[in-house]
XYZ file of C-alpha atoms in Angstrom:
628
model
C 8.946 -9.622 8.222
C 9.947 -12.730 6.335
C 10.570 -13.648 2.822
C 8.608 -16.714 1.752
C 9.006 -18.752 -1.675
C 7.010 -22.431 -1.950
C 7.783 -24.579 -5.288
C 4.572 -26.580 -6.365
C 5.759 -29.146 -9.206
C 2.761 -31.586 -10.320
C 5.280 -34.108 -11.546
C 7.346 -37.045 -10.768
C 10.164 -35.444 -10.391
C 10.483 -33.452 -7.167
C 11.726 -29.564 -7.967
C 15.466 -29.121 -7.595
C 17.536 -25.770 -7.582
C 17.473 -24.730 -11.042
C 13.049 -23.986 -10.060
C 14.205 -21.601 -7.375
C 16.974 -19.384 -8.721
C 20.257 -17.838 -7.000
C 19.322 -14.510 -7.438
C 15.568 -15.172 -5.667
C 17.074 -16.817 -2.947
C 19.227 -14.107 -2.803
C 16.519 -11.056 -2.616
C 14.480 -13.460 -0.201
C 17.728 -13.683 1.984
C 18.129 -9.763 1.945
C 14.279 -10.015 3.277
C 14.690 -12.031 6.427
C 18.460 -12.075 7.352
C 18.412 -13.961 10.523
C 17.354 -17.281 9.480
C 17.000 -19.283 6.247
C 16.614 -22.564 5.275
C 14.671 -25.123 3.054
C 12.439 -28.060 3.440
C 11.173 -30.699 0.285
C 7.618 -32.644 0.720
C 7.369 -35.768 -1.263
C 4.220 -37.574 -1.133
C 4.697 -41.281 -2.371
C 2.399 -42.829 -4.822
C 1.034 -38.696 -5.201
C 2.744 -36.762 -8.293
C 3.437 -33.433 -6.510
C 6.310 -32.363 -4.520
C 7.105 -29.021 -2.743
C 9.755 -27.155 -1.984
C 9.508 -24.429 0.955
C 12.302 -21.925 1.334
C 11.623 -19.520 4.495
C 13.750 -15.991 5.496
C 13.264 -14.721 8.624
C 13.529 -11.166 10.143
C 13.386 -11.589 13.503
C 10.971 -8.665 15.372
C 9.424 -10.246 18.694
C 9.377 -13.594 20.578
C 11.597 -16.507 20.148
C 13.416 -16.936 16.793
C 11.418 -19.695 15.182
C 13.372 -20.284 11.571
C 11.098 -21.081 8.728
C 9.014 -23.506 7.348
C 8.064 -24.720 10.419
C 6.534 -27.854 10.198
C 4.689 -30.554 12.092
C 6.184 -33.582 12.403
C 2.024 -35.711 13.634
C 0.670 -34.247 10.889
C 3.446 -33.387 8.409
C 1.240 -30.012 7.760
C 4.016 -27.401 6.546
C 3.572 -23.070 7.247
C 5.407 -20.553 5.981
C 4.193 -16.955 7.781
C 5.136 -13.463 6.651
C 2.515 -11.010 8.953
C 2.139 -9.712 12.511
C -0.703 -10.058 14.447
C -1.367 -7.026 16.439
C -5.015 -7.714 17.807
C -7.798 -10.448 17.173
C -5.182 -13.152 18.423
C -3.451 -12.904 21.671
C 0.038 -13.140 21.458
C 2.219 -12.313 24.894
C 5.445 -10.299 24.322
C 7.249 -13.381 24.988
C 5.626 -15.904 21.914
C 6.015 -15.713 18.154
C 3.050 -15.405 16.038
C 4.347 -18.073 13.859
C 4.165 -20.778 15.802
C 0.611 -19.668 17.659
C -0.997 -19.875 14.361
C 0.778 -22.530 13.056
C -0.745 -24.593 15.804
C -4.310 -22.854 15.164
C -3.905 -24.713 11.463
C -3.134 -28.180 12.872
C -5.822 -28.446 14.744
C -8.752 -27.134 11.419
C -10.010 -30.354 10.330
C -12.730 -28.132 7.797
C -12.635 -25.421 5.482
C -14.389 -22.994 7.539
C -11.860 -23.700 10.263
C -8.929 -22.609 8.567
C -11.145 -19.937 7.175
C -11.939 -18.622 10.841
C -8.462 -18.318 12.249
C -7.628 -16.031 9.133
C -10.783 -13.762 9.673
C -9.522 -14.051 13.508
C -6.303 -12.231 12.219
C -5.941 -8.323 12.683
C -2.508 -6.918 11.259
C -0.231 -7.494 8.045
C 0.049 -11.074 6.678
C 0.864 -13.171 3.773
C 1.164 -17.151 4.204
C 1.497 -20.278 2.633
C 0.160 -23.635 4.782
C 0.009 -27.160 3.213
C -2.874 -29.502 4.906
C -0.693 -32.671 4.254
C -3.801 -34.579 5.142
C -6.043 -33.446 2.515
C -3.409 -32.934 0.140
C -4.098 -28.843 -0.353
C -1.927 -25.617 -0.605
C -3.259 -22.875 1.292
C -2.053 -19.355 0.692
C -2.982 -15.659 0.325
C -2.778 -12.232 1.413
C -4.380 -10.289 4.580
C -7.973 -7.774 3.659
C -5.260 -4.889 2.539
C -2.928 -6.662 0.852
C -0.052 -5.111 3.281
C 2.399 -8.322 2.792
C 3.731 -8.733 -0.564
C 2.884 -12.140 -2.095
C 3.677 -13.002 -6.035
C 2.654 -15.484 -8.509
C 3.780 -17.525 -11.157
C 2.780 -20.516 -13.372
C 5.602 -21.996 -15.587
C 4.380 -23.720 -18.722
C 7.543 -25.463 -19.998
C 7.935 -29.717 -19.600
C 6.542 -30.098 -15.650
C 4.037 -27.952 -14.412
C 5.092 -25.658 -11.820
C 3.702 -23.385 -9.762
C 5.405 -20.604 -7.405
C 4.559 -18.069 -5.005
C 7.105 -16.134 -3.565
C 7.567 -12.513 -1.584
C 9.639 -10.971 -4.068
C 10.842 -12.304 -7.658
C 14.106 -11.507 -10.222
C 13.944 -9.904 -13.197
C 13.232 -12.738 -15.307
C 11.478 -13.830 -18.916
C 8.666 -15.476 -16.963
C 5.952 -13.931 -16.044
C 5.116 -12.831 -12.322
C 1.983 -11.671 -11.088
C 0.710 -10.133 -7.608
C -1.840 -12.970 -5.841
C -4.664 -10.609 -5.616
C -5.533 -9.784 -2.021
C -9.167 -10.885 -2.114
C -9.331 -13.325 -0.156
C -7.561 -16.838 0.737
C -6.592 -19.554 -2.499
C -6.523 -23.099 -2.278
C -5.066 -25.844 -4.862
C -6.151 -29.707 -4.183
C -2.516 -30.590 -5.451
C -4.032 -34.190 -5.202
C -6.578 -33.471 -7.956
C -4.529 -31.122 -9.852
C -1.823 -34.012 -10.025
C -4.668 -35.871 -11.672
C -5.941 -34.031 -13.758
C -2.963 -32.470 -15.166
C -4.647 -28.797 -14.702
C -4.717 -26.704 -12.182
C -7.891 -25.029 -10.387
C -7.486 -22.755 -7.831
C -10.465 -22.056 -4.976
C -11.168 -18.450 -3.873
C -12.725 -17.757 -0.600
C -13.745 -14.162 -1.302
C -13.865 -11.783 1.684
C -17.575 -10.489 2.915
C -17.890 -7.939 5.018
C -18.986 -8.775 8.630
C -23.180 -9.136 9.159
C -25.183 -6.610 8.888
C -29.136 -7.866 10.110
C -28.285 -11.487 9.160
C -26.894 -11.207 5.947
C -23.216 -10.785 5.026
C -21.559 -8.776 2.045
C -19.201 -9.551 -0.637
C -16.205 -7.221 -0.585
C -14.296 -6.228 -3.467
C -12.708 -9.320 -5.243
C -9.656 -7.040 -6.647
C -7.956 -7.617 -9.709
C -9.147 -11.410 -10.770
C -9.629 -10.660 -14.012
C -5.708 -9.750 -14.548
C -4.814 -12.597 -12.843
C -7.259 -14.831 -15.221
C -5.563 -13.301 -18.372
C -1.966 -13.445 -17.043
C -2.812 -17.321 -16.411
C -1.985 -20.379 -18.814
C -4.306 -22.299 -20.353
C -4.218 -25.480 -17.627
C -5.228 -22.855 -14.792
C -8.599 -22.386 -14.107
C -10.271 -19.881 -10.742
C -13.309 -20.722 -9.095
C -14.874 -18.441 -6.457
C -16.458 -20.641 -3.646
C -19.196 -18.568 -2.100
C -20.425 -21.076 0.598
C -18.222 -20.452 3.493
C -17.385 -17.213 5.005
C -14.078 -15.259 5.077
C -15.225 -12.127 7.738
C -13.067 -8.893 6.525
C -11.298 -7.473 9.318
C -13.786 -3.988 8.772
C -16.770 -2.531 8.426
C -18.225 -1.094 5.347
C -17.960 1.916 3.827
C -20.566 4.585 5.170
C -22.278 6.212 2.028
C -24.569 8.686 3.717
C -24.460 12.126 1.573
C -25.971 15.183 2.326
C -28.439 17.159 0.337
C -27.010 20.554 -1.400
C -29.126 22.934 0.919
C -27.485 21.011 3.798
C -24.095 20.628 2.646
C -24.082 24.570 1.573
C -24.797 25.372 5.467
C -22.425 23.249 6.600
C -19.261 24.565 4.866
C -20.198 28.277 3.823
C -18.563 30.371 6.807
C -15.044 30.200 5.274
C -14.556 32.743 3.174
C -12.320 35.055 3.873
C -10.252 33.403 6.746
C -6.688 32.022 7.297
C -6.569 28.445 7.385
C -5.290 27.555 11.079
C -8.377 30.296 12.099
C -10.695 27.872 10.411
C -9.362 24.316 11.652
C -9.993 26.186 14.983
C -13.098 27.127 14.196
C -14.070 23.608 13.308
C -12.785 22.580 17.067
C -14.846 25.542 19.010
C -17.735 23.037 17.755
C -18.027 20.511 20.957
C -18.915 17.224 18.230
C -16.228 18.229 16.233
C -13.629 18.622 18.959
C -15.021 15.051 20.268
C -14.415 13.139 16.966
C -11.075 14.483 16.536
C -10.151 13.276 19.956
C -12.012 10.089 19.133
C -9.645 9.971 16.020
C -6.825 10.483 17.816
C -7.346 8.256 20.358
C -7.792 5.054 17.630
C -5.008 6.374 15.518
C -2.815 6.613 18.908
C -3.420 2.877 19.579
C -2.745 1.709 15.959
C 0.496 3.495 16.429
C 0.823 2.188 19.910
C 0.751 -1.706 18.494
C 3.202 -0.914 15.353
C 6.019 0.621 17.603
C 5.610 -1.851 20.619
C 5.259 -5.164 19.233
C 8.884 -5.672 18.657
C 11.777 -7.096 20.718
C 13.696 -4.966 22.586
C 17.125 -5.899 24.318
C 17.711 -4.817 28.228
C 20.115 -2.025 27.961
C 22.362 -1.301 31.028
C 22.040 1.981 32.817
C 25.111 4.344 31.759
C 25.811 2.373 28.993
C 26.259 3.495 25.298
C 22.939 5.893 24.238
C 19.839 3.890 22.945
C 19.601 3.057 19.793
C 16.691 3.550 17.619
C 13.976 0.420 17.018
C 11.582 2.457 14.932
C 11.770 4.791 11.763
C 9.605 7.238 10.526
C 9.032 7.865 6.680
C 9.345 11.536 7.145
C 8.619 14.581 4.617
C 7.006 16.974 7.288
C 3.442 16.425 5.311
C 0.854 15.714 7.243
C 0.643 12.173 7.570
C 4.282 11.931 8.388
C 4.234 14.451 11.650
C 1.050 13.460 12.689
C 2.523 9.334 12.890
C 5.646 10.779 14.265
C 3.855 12.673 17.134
C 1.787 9.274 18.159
C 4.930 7.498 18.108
C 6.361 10.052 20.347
C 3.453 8.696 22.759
C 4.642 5.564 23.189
C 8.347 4.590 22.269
C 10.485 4.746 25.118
C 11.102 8.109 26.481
C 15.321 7.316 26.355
C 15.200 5.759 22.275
C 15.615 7.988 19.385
C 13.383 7.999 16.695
C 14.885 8.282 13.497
C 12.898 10.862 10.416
C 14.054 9.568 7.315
C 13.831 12.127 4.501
C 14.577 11.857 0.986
C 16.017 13.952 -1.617
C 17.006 13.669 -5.147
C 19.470 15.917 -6.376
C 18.580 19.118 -8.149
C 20.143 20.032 -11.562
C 20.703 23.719 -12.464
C 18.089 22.413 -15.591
C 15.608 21.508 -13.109
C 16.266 24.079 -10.713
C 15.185 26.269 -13.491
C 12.350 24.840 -14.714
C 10.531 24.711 -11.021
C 8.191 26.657 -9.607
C 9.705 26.657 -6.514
C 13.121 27.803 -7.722
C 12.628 31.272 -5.441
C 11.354 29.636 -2.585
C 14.358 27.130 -2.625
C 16.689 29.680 -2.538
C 15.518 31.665 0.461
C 16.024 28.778 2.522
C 19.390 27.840 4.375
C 21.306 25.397 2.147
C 21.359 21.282 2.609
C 24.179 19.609 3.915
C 26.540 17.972 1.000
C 27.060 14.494 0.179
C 29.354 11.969 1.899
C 32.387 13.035 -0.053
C 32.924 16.472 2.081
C 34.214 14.826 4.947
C 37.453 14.537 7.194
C 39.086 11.899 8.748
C 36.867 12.634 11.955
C 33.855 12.107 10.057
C 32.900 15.896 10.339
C 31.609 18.043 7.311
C 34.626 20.732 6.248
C 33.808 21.957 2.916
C 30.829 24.061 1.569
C 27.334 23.193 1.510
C 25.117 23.078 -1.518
C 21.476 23.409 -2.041
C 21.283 20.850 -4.774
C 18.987 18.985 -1.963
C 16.963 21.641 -1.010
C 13.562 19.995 -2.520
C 10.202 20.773 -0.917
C 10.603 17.965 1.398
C 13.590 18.993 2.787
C 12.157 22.464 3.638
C 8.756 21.113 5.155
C 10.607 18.245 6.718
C 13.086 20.584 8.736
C 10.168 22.722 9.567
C 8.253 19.655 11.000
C 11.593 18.790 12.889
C 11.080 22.093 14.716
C 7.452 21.488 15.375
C 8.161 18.400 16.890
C 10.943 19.433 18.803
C 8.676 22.184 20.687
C 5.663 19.966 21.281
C 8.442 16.933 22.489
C 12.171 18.605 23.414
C 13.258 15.822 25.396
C 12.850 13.540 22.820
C 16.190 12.619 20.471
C 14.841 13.411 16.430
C 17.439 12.161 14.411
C 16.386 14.253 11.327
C 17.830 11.506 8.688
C 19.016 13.652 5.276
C 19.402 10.940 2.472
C 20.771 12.802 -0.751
C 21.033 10.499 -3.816
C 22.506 11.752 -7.280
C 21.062 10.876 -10.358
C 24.496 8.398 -11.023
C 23.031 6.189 -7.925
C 19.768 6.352 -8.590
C 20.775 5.099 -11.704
C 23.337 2.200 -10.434
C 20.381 1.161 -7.613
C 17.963 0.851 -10.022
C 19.674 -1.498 -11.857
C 20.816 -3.457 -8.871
C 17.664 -3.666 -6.290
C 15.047 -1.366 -7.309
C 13.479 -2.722 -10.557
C 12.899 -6.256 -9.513
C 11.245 -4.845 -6.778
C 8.942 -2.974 -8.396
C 8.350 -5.763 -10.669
C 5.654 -6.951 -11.469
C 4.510 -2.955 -11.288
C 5.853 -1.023 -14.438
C 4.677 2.409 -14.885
C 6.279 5.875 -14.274
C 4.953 6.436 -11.109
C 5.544 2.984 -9.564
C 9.555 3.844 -10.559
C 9.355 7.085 -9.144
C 7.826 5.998 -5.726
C 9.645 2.847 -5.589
C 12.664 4.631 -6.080
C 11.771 7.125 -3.189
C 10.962 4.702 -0.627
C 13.992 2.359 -1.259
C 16.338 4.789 -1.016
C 14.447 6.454 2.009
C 14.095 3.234 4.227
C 17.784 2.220 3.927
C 18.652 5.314 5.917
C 21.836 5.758 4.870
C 22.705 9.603 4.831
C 23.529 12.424 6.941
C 22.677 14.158 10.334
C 23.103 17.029 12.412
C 24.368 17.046 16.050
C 25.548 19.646 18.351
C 26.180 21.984 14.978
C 28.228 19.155 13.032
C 27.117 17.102 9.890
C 27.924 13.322 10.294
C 27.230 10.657 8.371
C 24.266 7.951 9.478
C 22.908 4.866 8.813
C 19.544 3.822 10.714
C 18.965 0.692 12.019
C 16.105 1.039 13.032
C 14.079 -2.251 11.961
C 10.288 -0.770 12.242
C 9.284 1.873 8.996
C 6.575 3.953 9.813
C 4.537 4.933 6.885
C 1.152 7.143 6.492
C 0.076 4.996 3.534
C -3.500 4.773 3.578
C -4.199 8.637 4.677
C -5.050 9.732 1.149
C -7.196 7.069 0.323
C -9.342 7.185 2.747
C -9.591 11.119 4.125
C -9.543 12.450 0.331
C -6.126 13.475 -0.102
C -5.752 13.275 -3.654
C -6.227 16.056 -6.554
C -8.256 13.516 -8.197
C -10.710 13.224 -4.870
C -11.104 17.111 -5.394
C -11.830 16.702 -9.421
C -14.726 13.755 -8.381
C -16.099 15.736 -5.783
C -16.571 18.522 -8.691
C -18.008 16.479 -10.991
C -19.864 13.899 -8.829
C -20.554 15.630 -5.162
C -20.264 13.196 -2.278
C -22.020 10.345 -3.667
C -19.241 10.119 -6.507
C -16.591 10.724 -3.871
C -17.492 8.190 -1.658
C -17.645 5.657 -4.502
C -13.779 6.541 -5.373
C -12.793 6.425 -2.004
C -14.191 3.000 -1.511
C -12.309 2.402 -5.249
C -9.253 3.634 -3.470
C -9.278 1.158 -0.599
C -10.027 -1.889 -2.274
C -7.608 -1.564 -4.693
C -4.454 -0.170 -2.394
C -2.845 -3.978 -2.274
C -2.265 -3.515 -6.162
C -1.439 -0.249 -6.829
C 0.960 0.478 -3.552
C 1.376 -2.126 -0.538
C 3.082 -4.968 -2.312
C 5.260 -2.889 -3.812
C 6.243 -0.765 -0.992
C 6.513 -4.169 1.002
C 8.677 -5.745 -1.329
C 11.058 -2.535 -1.747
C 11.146 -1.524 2.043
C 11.658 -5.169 3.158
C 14.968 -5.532 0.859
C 16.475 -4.102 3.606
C 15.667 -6.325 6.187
C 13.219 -3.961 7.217
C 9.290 -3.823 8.343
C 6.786 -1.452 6.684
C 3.992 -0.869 9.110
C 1.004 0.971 8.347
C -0.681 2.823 11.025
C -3.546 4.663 8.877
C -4.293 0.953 7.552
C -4.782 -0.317 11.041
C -8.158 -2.267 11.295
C -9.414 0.035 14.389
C -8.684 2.988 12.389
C -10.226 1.906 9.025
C -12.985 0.928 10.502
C -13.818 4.349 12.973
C -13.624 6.463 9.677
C -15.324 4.006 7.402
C -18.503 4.200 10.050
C -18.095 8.424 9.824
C -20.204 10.140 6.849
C -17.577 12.040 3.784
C -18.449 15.276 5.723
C -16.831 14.401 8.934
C -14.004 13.111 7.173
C -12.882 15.739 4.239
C -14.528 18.979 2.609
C -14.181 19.646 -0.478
C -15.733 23.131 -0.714
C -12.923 24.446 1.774
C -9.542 25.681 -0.180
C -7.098 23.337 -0.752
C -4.892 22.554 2.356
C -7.861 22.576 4.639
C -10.671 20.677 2.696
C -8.820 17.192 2.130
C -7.947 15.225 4.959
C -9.740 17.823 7.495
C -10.488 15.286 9.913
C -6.682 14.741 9.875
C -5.582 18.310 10.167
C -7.799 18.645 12.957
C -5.891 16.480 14.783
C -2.793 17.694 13.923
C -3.485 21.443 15.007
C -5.544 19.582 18.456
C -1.720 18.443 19.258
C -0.024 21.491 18.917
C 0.978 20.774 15.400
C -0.120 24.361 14.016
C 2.285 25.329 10.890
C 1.799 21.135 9.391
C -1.595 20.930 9.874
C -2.219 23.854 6.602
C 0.362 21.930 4.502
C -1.477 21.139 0.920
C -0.824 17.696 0.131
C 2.207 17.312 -2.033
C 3.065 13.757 -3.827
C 6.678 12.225 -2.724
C 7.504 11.685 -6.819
C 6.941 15.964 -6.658
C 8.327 16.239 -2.836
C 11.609 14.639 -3.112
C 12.237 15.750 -6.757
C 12.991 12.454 -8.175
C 10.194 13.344 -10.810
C 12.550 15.895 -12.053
C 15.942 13.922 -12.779
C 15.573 12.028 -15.684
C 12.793 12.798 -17.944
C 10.172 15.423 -16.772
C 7.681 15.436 -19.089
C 6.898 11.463 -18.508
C 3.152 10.893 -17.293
C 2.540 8.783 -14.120
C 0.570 6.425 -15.896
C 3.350 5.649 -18.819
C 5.165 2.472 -19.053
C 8.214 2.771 -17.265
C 11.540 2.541 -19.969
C 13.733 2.531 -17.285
C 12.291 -0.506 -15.479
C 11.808 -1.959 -18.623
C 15.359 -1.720 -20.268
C 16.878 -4.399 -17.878
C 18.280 -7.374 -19.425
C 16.077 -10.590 -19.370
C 17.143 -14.259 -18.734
């Protein structure tokens, strides 16, 4: 993980430090916290100059501070990604530095073109060809590294891309993740305008002919552009996505009503069984596991570990898990189990907002809640020795705290010799409110509605790990620092986990749902990844996305909807069944039934401040900040 910023000014005068602002530098700082530094390209006789400012987090291989550049060909790279496949990299080398050298050595546009398409894992970059005066840049197929925008109109033209921005009067945009940009900063210098090149990706060959993914949101980025900046899509050479296409096959309704109608009448961990007595079934399911195992495999691995002596201090935790007991999060958390060292922790970090008497009230779960043993207090209820004296409260006992201790216990019987450290984070609306201000709402930024503040909110607050834990019967306070965030982002949109899957299906059948799942995917980059990048990497974290994993996309985008989901089946079976079949194949009975519960619902932040907000509304709260 790495925060990235490059100043493009086509002007005489080189950019200086009032074009990349203190409190920028600062959030790209908070980014990557073990290196940082800047570098300035003049060009004489050319009137362009660049500034490069890299942050590094430091994950695997030798610390290589950023920009790195080449001192032959005076090409310049700033690299925010991992590469987990497609490009070998030993334990021992950086990724930086392997692809840096890939780049000085493409003397074409298809070359630089084919060690991107080469790539398989997150990545955003920036790479200036000094010899044919060009900017390079872009996101990976997903969009899982954040990468932002911005073209400043006032006296000399300047352009900016940066991982994160400030809350600021100008406007900032996401670079949409459809495929790679390039500026000639040599003819834009000229012309006084600015055109910038799109290599679109295409989906890999199928019979001799390639096809044209989905280009994203260009048409937002066109309108949110000035006048002097111009896009052009550039068809001619190939940008191969990292996955296959979709697989459209429906069935017809005779068929489909065969298929699904024994279900009627039976408990749902009876039918997921039922669906593994079928030998195919059982095989996919192990097939699903198995890709899903790797993907997980890469994420928790491909990080540096230090030699720990024998008898020394216990382990500490490398890798984090964001945890509500759904699902996606057990099912990640049981892979990981597979491969992180038997001897390290893995830290579950679950979130909850706290619960007014007004909202305990007004939700549906009030009599579930109180059946349940109450959560541990805040950090004010403790002693000198750090251990919890006074009462507990169940002001934190949301759904996710319920289902998360009750996947705690499911894990601990299919793994006991494993150390869970079930994370409880408790904020109160007064910190909420103070983080907001502080972190969270540039962030989000350029995102704005309800839902992106709820969910932004929720992971922030989640991935710092600071809260409390339980061991050997006392409550102590606990901060993870564990550098690796697992996530099951991507789960939903691709194994129909949403309400909104189940209203298609309704109205559409499986043709209609496979054309919103495919809507789903290609838009994921702007509706969730470089936001959840940009607000999980504040803490000098990595988001990693397992689900998202090229292997894994690609296995269930080659499986038919039917293999995948059903739709006819009640809900906590039908969506995501391939998913819950693989839970309940690992031993993961009670989880694998959950229905799918949003973490805006889950954690209970949609119930602090105003309730009756819609998702889709523009965000007051993220709007009320003060502007420069």
């Amino acid at each position: 993980m790495c925060g990235i910023c490059c100043v493009v000014s086509l002007s005489v005068h080189p950019p200086d430090g009032c074009f990349l602002k203190e409190d920028i530098l600062c959030n790209l700082r908070r980014r990557g916290p073990n290196s940082s530094q800047q570098l300035i390209k003049t060009v004489p006789q050319l009137p362009y100059h660049c500034l490069f400012s890299g942050h590094v987090l430091h994950l695997r291989g030798q610390l290589t501070p950023q920009p790195v550049e080449d001192p032959t060909s005076g090409n310049v790279f700033l690299w925010n990604g991992e590469i987990f496949s497609g490009v070998p990299v030993t334990a021992e080398e950086n990724d930086t530095q392997i692809i840096f050298r890939q780049l000085c050595t493409c003397r074409r546009e298809s070359d630089v073109l084919s060690v991107f398409s080469s790539i398989q894992g997150p990545w955003s970059f920036v790479f200036y060809q000094a010899s044919e005066h060009c900017l390079w840049f872009g996101r990976d197929f997903f969009g899982r590294r954040s990468l932002l925008w911005q073209f400043n109109k006032e006296a000399d033209k300047v352009f900016v891309l940066s991982s994160v921005s400030a809350v600021s009067g100008n406007l900032w945009q996401e670079v949409p993740a459809s495929g790679i940009f390039r500026l000639d900063l040599k003819a834009c210098a000229a012309s006084e305008a600015v055109t910038l090149t799109l290599y679109p990706w295409k989906y890999p060959s199928r019979q001799n002919a390639t096809e044209k993914a989905v280009l994203g949101d260009l048409n937002m980025a066109s309108k949110y552009s000035p006048s002097y900046v111009s896009l052009v899509v550039n068809d001619s050479h190939t940008l191969v996505a990292p996955v296959i296409p979709l697989n459209k096959e429906t069935l017809n309704t005779q068929e489909e009503s065969r298929l699904f109608d024994f279900t009627n009448n039976v408990a749902d961990v009876e039918v997921l069984q039922m669906f593994l007595a079928k030998h195919h079934k059982k095989e996919l399911v192990h097939q699903f596991i198995d890709v899903l195992s790797r993907a997980v495999e890469r994420r928790v691995l491909c990080l540096a570990r230090e030699a720990e002596m024998s008898g020394a201090a216990p382990r500490k935790p490398h890798v984090a898990v964001l945890f509500s007991g759904g699902i996606d999060s057990i099912l990640i958390a049981a892979l990981a189990d597979r491969h992180v060292p038997s001897e390290e922790p893995i830290d579950l970090l679950n979130v909850a907002f706290k619960v007014t008497d007004k909202g305990r009230q007004s939700s549906s779960t009030k009599k579930k809640s109180k059946e349940q043993k109450p959560s541990p207090p805040s950090q004010g209820c403790f002693d000198d020795t750090g251990i919890v004296k006074c009462g507990s409260s169940s002001s934190f006992n949301v759904p996710d705290r319920i289902t998360g201790k009750a996947g705690l216990e499911e894990l601990k019987t299919v793994s006991p010799s494993r150390s869970w450290n079930f994370v409880e984070i408790n904020v109160t609306l007064e910190e909420l409110k103070a983080m907001r201000q502080q972190h969270i709402s540039h962030l989000v930024y350029p995102l704005g509605t309800v839902l992106d503040d709820s969910i932004g909110c929720a992971v922030w607050f989640a991935s710092r790990g600071e809260g409390l834990i339980t061991s050997q019967g006392d409550i102590r306070p606990y901060k993870s620092v564990a550098k690796i965030v697992l996530t099951g982002i991507g789960a939903d949109e691709q194994l129909a986990g949403y309400s909104r899957h189940r209203a298609c299906f309704e109205k559409h059948g499986l043709e209609g749902l496979n054309e919103e799942l495919e809507m789903e995917l290609g838009r994921i980059s702007s509706r969730n990844l470089g936001r959840d990048d940009r607000v999980i990497g504040d803490h000098g974290k990595e988001a990693r996305f397992p689900f998202l994993d090229e292997e894994v996309v690609s296995f269930l985008n080659s499986l038919p909807i039917w293999e995948k989901a059903n739709l006819t089946l009640r809900r906590g079976i039908g969506e995501k069944l391939l998913l819950r079949l693989a839970a309940a194949e690992l031993g993961l009975t009670a989880s694998s039934v959950l229905p799918k519960r949003a973490m805006q619902f889950g954690s209970r932040i949609a119930k602090m401040e105003n309730s009756s907000e819609k998702a889709s509304d523009k965000c007051t709260r993220l709007q009320s900040l003060p502007v420069e």
